[in-house]
Short mmCIF file of C-alpha atoms in Angstrom, two decimals:
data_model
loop_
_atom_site.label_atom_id
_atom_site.label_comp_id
_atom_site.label_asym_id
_atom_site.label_seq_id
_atom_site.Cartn_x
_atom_site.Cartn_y
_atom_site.Cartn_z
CA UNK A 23 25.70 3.79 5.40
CA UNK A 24 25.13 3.36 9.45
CA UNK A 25 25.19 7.25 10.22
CA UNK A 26 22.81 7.92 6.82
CA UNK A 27 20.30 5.25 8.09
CA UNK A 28 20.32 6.47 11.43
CA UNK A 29 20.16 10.20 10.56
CA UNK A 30 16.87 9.24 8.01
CA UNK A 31 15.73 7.31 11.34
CA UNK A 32 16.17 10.45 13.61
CA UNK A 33 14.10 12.31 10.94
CA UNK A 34 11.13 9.95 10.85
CA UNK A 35 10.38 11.20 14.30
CA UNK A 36 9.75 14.63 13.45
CA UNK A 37 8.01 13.52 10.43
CA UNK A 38 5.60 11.10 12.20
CA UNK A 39 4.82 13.84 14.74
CA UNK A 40 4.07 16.65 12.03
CA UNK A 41 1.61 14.01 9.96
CA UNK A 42 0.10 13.65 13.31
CA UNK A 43 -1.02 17.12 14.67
CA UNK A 44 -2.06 17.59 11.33
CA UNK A 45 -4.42 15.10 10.92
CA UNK A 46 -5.39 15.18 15.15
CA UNK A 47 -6.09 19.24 14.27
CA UNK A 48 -8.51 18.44 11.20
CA UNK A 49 -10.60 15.42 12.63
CA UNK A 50 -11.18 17.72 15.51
CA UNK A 51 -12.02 20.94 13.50
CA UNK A 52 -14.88 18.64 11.46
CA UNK A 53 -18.65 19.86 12.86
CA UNK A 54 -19.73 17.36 15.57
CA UNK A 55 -18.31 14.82 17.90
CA UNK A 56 -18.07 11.10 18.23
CA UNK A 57 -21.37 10.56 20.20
CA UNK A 58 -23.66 13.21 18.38
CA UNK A 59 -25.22 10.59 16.49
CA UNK A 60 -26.47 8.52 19.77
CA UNK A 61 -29.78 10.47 20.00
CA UNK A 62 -30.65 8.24 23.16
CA UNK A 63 -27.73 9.37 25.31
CA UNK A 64 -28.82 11.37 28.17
CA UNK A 65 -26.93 14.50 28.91
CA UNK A 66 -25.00 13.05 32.22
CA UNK A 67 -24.65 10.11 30.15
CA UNK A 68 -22.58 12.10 27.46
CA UNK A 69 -20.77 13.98 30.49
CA UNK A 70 -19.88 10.98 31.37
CA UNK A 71 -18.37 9.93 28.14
CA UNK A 72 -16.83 12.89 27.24
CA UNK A 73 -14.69 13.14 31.19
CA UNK A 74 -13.89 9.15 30.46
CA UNK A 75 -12.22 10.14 26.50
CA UNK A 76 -10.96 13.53 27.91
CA UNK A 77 -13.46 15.32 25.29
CA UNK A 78 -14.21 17.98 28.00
CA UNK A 79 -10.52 19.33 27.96
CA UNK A 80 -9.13 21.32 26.17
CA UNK A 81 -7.72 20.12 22.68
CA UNK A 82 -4.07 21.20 23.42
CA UNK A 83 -4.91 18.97 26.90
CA UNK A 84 -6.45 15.95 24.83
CA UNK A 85 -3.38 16.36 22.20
CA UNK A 86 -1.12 15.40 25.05
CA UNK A 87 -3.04 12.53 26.38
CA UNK A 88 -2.74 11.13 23.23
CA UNK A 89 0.72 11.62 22.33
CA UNK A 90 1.65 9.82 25.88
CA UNK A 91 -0.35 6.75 25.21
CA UNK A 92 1.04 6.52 21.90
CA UNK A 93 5.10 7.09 23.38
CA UNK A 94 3.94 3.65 24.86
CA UNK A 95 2.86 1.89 22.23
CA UNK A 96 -1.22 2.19 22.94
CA UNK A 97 -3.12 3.69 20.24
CA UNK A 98 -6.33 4.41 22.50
CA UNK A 99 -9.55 3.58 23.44
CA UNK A 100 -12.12 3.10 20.25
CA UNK A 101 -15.26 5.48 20.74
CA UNK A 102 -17.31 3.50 18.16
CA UNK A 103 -16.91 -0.03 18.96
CA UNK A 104 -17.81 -0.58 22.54
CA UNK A 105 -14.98 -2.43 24.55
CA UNK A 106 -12.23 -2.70 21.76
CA UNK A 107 -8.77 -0.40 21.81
CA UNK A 108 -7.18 0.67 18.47
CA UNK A 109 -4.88 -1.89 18.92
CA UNK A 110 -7.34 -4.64 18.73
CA UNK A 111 -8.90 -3.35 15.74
CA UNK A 112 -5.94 -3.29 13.73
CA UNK A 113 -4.57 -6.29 15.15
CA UNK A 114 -7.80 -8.00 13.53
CA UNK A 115 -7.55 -5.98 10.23
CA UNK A 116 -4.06 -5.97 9.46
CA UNK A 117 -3.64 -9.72 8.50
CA UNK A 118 -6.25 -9.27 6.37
CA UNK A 119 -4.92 -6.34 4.24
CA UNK A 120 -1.50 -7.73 4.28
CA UNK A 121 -2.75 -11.34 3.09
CA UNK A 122 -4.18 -9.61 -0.51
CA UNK A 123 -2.07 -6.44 -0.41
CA UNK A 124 1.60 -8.03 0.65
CA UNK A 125 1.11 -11.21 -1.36
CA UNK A 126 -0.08 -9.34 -4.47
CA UNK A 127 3.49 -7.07 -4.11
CA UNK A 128 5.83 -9.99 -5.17
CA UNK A 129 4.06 -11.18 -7.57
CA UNK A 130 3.23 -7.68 -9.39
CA UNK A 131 7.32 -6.95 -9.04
CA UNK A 132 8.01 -10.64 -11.05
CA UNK A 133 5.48 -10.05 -13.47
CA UNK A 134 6.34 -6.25 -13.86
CA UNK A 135 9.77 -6.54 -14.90
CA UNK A 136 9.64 -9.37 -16.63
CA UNK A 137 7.07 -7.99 -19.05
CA UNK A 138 8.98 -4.49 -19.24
CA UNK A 139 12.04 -6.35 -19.70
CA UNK A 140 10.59 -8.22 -23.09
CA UNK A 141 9.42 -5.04 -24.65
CA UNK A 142 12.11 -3.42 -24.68
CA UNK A 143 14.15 -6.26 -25.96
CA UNK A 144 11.21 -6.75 -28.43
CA UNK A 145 10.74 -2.83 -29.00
CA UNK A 146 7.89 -2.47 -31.47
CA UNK A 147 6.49 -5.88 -31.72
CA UNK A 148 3.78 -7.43 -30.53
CA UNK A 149 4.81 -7.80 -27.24
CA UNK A 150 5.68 -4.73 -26.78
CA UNK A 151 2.36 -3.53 -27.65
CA UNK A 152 0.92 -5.81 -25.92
CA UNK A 153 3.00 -4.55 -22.62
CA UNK A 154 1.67 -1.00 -23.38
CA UNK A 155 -1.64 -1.70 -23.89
CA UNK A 156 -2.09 -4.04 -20.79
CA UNK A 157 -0.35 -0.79 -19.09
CA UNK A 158 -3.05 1.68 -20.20
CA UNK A 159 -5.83 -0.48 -19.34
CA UNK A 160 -4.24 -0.55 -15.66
CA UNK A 161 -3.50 2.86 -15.52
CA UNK A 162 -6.61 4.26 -17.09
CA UNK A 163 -9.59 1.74 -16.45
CA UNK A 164 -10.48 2.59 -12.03
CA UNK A 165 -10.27 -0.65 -9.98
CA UNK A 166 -13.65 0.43 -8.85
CA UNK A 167 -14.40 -0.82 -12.46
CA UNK A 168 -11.99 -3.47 -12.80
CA UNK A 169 -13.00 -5.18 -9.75
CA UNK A 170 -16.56 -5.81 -10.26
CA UNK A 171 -15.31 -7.28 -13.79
CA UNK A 172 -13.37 -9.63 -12.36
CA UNK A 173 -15.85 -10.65 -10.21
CA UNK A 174 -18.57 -10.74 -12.77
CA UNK A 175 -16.11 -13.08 -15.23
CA UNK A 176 -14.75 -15.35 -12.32
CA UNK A 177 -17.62 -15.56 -10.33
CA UNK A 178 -20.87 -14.96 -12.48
CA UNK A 179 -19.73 -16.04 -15.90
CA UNK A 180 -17.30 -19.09 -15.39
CA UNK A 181 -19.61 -22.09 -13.69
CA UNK A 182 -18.26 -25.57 -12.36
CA UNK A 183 -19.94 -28.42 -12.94
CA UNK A 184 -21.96 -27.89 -9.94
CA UNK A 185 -23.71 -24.75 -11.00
CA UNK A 186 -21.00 -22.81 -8.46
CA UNK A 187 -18.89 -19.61 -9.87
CA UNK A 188 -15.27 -20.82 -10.20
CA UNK A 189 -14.05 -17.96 -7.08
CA UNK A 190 -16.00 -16.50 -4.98
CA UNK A 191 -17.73 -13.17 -5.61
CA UNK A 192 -16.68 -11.48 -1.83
CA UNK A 193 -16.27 -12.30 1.75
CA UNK A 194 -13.10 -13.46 3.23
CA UNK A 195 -13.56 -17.00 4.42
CA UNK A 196 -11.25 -17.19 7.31
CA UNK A 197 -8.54 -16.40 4.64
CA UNK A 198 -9.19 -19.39 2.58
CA UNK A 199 -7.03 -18.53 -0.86
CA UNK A 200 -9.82 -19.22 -3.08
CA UNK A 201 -11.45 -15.84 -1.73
CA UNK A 202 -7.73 -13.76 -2.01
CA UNK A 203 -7.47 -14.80 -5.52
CA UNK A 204 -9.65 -12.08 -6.92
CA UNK A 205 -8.23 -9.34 -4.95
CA UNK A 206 -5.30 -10.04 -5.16
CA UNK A 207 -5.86 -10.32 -9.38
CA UNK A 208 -6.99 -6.50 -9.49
CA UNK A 209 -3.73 -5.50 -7.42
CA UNK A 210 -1.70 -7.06 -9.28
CA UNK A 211 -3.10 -6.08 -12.93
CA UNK A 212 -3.00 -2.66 -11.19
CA UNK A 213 0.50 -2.47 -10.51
CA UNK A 214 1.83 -4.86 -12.91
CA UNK A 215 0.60 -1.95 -15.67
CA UNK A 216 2.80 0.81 -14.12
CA UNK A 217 6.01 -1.49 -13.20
CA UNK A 218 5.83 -2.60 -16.68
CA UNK A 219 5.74 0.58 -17.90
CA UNK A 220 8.74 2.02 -15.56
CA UNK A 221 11.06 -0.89 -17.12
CA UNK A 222 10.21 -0.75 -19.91
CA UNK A 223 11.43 2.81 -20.09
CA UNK A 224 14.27 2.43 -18.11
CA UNK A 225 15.58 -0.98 -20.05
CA UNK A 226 15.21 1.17 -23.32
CA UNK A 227 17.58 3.71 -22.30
CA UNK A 228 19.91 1.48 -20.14
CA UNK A 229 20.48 -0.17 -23.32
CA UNK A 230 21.42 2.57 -25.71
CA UNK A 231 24.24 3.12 -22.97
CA UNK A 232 27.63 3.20 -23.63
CA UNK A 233 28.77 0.84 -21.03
CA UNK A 234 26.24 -1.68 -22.63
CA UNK A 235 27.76 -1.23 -26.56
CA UNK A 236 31.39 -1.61 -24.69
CA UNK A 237 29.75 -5.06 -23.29
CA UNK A 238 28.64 -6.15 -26.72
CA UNK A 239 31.50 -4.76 -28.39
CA UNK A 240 33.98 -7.48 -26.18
CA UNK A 241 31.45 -10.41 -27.84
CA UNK A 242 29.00 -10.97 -24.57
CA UNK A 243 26.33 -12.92 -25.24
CA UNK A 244 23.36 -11.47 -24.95
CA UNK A 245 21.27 -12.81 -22.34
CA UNK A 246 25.05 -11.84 -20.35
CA UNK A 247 24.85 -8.00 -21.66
CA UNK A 248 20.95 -8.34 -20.03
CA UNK A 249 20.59 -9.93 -17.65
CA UNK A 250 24.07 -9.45 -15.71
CA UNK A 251 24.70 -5.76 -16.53
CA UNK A 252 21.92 -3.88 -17.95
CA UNK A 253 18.98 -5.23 -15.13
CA UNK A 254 20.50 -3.91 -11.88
CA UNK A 255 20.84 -0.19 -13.34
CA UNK A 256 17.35 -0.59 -15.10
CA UNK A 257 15.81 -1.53 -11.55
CA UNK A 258 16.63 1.78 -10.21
CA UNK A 259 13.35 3.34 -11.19
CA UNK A 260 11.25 0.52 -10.61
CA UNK A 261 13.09 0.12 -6.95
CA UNK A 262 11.75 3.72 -6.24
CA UNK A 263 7.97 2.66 -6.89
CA UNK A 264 8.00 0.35 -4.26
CA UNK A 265 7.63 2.22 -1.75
CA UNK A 266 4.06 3.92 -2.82
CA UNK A 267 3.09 0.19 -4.37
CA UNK A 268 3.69 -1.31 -1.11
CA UNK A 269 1.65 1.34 1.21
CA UNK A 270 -1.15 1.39 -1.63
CA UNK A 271 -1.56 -1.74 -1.77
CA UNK A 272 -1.59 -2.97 1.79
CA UNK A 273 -3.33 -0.07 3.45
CA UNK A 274 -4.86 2.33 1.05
CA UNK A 275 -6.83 -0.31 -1.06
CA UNK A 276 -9.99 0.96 0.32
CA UNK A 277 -12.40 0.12 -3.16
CA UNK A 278 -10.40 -3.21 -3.48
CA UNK A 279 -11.51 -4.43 0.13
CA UNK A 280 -15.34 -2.44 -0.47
CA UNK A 281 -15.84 -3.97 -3.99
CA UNK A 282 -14.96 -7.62 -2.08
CA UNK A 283 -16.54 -7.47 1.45
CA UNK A 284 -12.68 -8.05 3.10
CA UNK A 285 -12.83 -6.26 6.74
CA UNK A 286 -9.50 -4.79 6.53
CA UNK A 287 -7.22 -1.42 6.84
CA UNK A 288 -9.38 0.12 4.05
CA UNK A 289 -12.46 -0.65 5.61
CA UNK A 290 -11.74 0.30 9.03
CA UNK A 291 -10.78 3.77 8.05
CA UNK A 292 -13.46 4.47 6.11
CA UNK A 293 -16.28 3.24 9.00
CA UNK A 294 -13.75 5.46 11.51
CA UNK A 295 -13.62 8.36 9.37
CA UNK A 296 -17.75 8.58 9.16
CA UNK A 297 -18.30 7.76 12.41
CA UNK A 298 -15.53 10.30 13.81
CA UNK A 299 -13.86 7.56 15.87
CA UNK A 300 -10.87 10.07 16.17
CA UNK A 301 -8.25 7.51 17.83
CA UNK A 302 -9.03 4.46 14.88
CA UNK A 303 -8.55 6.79 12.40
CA UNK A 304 -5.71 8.12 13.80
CA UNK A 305 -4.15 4.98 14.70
CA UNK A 306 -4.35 3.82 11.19
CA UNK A 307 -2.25 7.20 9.96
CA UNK A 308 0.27 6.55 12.48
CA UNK A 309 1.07 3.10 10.92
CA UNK A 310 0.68 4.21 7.40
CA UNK A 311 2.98 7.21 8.08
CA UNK A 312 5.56 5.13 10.06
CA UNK A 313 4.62 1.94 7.22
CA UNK A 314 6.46 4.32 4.21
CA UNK A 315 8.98 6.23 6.35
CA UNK A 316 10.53 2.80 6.15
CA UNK A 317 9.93 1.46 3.13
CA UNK A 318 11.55 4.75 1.43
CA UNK A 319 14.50 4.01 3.91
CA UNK A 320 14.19 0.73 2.59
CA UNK A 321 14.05 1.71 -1.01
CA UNK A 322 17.05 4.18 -0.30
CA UNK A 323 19.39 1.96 1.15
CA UNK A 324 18.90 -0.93 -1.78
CA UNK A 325 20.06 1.59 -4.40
CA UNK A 326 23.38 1.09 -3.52
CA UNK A 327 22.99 -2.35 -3.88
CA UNK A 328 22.39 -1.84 -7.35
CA UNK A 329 24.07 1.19 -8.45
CA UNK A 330 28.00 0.90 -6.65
CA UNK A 331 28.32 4.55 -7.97
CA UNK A 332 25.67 5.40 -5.00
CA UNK A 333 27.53 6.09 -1.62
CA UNK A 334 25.84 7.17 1.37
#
């Protein structure tokens, strides 16, 4: 297990520094330049600029500047917002993304598998179609659509006694929970519809196993033959989505934070990626990249904690 976790570490080196040139080569092959936009600029003023961001070298040059500031940690200079560092920025984002995005995880996991796990004990009933329908209308309705819904019931509809919407409709609040609710709703109904729908599959044919008929064959009860041996090999599948759920929901929720004014990850990227702030955007890759490099590790190393026939 040591030498497989440290070889997949080894590898996440090469991997972070591929996903890197890659996305350094095509920000810098997109027409125009971080300061084209500032009409006033003179053109000593722009000199200027471009000898203080080492845009006036060439890109191979500019490529290793970078790649040394990042070997120590510093993700460079913003050339948007005027005296912040890439650092800063995402130091000021990144609680916000991982207060809706990481809290919504748990709960969608819970919810998840205990709804998968009830249709397929109750295959064909109304829970079960109940499970599957809540799972299409995740899967197929865009959060871009389900968001403002959620806002328009919870916020619009629904009144208090004073007059006031029972959330509110945006806005972050200095993190007050009444404003992650929402949010954190339309993850959760988001991934809750496709862990549901992975356990449920993979309870189904866990079931119809032979090592589960042995288990009822001896007289286990059945909440034993569940719960105690059919859940752990069941989770296998679900175990694998984490991964993606986890980086999509923390950093790559860009219409969750847009449809809800929340000035995180998603945002940032977005505002770096029109304004060709080259270093924020690629700051924000280099944590997303290094962000699922370990949670697949992570993801890897719990299936043997599930499955004992796994060895590493």
């Amino acid at each position: 297990m040591l030498r497989y976790t440290l070889r997949r570490a080894l590898w996440a080196i090469p991997t972070l520094l591929g996903v890197i040139t890659a996305c350094y080569l095509l920000l810098h092959a997109t027409p125009g330049g971080p300061f084209d936009s500032e009409k006033q600029l003179s053109a000593a003023a722009l000199a200027n600029l471009e000898m203080k961001y080492h845009l006036g070298e060439p890109l191979w040059r500019q490529y290793l500047h970078y790649l040394g500031a990042l070997a120590q940690g510093d993700l460079g200079p913003s050339y948007r917002y005027v005296d912040w560092s890439v650092n800063d920025l995402v130091a000021k984002a990144l609680p916000v993304s991982i207060g809706v995005g990481g809290a919504s995880i748990p709960i969608a996991l819970v919810l998840g598998v205990l709804l998968g796990v009830a249709a397929a004990v109750q295959r064909d009933r109304w829970i079960d179609r109940l499970v599957m329908l809540l799972g299409n209308v995740g899967n197929v309705v865009p959060p871009f659509v389900l968001g403002p819904v959620l806002v328009w019931i919870f916020a619009i509809v629904l009144k208090t006694r004073e007059g006031h919407g029972w959330l509110p409709a945006g806005g972050w609040g200095d993190g007050a929970w009444t404003y992650r609710l929402l949010p954190i709703a339309l993850l959760v109904v988001i991934n809750v519809a496709t862990i549901a729908r992975v356990m449920r599959a993979s309870m189904i044919e866990v079931l119809s196993s032979p090592f589960i008929r042995t288990a009822r064959a001896k007289g286990l009860p059945p909440r034993i033959v569940l719960w105690r041996h059919a859940l752990k090999p069941a989770l296998i599948p679900v175990v694998s989505l984490l991964g993606a759920i986890s980086i999509s929901s923390i950093t790559a929720a860009v219409v969750t934070e847009s449809v809800f004014s929340l000035p995180g990850l998603g945002q940032l990227v977005v505002n770096g990626a029109i304004n060709r702030d080259y270093t924020l955007v690629l700051g924000i890759v280099v944590l997303t990249t290094a962000a699922a490099v370990l949670f697949n590790l992570l993801v890897d190393l719990a299936y043997a904690l599930l499955d004992p026939r796994i060895r590493y």
